[in-house]
C-alpha positions in Angstrom: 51.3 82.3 27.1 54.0 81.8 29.2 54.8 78.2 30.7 56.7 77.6 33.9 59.2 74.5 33.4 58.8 72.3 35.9 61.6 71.8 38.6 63.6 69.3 39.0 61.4 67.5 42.4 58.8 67.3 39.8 60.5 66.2 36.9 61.7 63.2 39.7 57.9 62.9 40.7 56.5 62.7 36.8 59.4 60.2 36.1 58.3 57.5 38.7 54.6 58.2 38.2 55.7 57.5 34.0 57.8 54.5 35.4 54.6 53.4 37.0 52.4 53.8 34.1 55.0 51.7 32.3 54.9 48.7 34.3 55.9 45.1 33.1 58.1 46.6 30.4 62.0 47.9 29.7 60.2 51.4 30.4 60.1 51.4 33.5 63.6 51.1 34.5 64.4 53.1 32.0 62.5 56.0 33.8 63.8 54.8 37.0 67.6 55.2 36.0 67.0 58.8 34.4 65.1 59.6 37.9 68.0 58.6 40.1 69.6 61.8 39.2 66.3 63.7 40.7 65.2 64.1 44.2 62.3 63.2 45.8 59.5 65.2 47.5 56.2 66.5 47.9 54.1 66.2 44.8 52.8 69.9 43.8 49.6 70.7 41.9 51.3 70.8 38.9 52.7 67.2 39.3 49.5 65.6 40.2 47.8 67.2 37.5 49.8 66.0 35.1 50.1 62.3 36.2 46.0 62.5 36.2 46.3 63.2 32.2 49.1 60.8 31.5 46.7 58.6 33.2 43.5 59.2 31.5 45.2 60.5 27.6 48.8 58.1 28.0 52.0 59.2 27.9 51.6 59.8 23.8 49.4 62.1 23.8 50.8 64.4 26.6 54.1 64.1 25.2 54.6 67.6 23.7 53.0 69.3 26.5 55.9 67.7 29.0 58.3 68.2 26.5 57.8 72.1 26.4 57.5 72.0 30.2 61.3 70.6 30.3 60.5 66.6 31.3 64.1 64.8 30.4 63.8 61.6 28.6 60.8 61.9 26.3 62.7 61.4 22.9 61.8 57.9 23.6 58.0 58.7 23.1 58.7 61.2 19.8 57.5 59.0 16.9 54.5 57.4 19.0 53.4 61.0 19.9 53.9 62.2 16.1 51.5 59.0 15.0 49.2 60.0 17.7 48.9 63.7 16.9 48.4 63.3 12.9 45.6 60.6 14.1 43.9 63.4 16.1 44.6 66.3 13.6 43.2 63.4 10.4 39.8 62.9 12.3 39.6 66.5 13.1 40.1 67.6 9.5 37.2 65.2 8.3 35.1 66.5 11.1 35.7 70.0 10.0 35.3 68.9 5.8 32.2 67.3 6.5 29.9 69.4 9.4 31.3 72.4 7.4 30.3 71.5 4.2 26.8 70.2 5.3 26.3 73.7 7.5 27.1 75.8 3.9 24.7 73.8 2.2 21.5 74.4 4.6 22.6 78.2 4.5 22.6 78.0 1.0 19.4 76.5 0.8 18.1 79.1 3.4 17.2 76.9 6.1 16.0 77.9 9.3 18.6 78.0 12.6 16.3 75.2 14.0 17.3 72.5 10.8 21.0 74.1 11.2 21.2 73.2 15.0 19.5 69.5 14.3 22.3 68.8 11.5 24.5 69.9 14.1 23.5 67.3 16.9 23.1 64.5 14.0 26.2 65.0 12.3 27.8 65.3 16.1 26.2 61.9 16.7 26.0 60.2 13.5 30.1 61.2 13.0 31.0 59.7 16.4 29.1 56.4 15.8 30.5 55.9 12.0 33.8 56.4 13.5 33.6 53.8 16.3 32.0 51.5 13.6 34.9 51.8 11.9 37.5 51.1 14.1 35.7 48.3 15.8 35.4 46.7 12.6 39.4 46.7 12.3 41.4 44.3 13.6 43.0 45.4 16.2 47.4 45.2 16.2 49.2 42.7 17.9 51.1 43.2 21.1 53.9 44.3 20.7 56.7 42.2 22.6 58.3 43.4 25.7 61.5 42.4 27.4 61.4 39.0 28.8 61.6 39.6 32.8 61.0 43.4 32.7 59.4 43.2 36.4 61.6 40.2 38.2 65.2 41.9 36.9 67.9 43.7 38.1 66.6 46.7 36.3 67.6 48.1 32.6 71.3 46.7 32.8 70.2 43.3 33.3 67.9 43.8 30.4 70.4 44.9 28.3 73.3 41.9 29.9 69.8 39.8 29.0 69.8 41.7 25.5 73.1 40.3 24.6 75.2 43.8 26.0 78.5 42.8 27.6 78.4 43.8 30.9 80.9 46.8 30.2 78.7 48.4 27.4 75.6 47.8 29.6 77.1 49.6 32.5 78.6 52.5 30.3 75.0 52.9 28.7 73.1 53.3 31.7 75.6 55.6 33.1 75.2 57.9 30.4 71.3 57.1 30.1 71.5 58.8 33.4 73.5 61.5 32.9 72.7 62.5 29.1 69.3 60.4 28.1 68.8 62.7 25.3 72.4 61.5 23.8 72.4 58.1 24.8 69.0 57.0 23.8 69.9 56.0 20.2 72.5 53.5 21.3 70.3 52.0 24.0 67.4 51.6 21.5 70.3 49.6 18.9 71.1 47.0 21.7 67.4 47.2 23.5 64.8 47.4 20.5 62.2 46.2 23.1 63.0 49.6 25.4 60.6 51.8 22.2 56.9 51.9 23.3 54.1 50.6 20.3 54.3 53.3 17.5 50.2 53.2 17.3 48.0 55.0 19.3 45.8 52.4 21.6 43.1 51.1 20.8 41.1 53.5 23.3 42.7 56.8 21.8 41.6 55.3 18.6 38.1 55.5 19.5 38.9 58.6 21.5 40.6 60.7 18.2 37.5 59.2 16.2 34.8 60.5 17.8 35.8 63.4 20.4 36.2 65.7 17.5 33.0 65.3 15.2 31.0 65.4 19.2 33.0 68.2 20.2 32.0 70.2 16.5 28.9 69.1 16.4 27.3 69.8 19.9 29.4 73.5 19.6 28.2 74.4 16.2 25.0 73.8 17.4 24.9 76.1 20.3 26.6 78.8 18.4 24.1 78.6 16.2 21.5 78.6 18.4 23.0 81.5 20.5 23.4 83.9 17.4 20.4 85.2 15.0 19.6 83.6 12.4 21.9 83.5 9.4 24.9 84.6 11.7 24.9 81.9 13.2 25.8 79.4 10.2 28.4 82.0 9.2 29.8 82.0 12.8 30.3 78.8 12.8 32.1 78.6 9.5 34.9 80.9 10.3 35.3 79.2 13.7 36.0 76.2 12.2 38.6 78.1 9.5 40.2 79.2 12.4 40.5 75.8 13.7 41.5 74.6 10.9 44.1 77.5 10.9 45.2 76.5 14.6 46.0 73.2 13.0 47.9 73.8 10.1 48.9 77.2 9.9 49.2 77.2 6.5 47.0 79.3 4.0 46.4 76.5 1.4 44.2 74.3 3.8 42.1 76.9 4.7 41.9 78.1 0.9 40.7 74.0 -0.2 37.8 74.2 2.9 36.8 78.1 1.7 36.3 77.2 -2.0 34.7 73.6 -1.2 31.9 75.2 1.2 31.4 78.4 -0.6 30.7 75.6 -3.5 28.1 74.0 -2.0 26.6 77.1 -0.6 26.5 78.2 -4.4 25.3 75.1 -5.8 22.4 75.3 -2.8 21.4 78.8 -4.1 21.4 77.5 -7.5 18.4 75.2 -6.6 16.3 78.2 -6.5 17.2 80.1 -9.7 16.1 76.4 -11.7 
């Protein structure tokens, strides 16, 4: 599929709607510097789409998306949006383990599409809660700090002067911040450390990566299964979620582990009737 990188009027828009998001902290003048190089104008479709899910999923999680669409500036966000994704792709995989390995087991005990579907729904359910439970019961990280003044300075360079940065270096930093942020960014995060967002998903995506997947399995399983006759149905399901699983990892050896764990526990089911 073929994606249109965005232009430069929307790379300025998505920068100040970021800067926005970022509020309070070096970030936001950090965006505002990169976007001085940008011009201003009508935000399209595209633009206002995208600063709807950097509202609702944070900047994190949309970070590869924006990157392939050509968004300057979002090496900053690279190690927080490689913690989020093996978050999301860690709660998927159990999702997957689990409602896949419970689905072989009813087809091996040759239960009826009905008992499938209501697995389904109570895994979907029961997954979603234990994974709330879970996180609520952890303590939840500190704050991380932020730059002392980030709304009432000059912007990033008084920061940085703030920081310790003689005015020369500051100046010469946010001159190439704005002109090569992708170079640049390394020697701004030595004399800024405060500038790098918190490493760890929020406390909401927490919740979010724990139980979207095992309700999104679930409740899908179960109306595939309940679309399909019986006994393709099960099936169906499992070689969705292989390819899933595929999707994820695209390597042969995960899908192997899941094939030999479920066709085990459809074996051992089938074994209850031959004892």
């Amino acid at each position: 599929m073929k994606i249109t990188p965005l232009t430069t009027v929307e790379q300025g828009g998505l920068m100040r709607r970021i800067s926005d998001l970022e509020s309070g902290s070096a970030r936001q003048w950090y965006w505002l510097e990169i976007a001085q190089n940008y011009p201003h104008g009508a935000a399209s479709k595209k633009e206002k789409i995208l600063g709807i899910a950097l509202q609702i999923f944070g900047i994190n999680a949309c970070q590869a998306i924006l990157q392939r669409l050509g968004l300057t500036g979002l090496a900053l966000y690279q190690i927080a949006s490689d913690t989020f994704l093996r978050l999301l792709q860690h709660k998927t995989n159990d999702a997957i383990l689990i409602i896949g390995g419970v689905l072989a087991l009813l087809i091996g005990f040759n239960r009826l599409p009905a008992s499938q579907q209501l697995a389904a729904w109570c895994l979907a359910i029961g997954g979603a809660f234990w994974q709330i439970a879970r996180i609520f019961r952890t303590p939840a990280a500190a704050p991380s700090s932020e730059a002392v003044g980030a709304e009432d300075s000059l912007g990033l360079q008084g920061l940085l002067i703030t920081a310790g940065v003689s005015p020369a270096v500051s100046s010469a930093l946010i001159k190439g911040l704005i002109q090569a942020p992708q170079q640049f960014l390394a020697p701004l995060l030595v004399n800024l450390p405060d500038l790098a967002p918190a490493s760890q998903p929020s406390r909401a995506q927490q919740y979010a990566c724990g139980a979207l997947p095992w309700l999104i399995i679930g409740t899908t399983s179960s109306a595939i299964i309940g679309a399909l006759p019986p006994v393709w149905g099960g099936l169906s399901v499992l070689v969705l979620l292989l390819l899933l699983a595929y999707g994820m990892h695209r390597s042969a050896k995960p899908l192997a582990l899941l094939a030999i764990s479920w066709l085990t526990c459809g074996l051992l089911a089938q074994l209850t009737h031959w004892i």
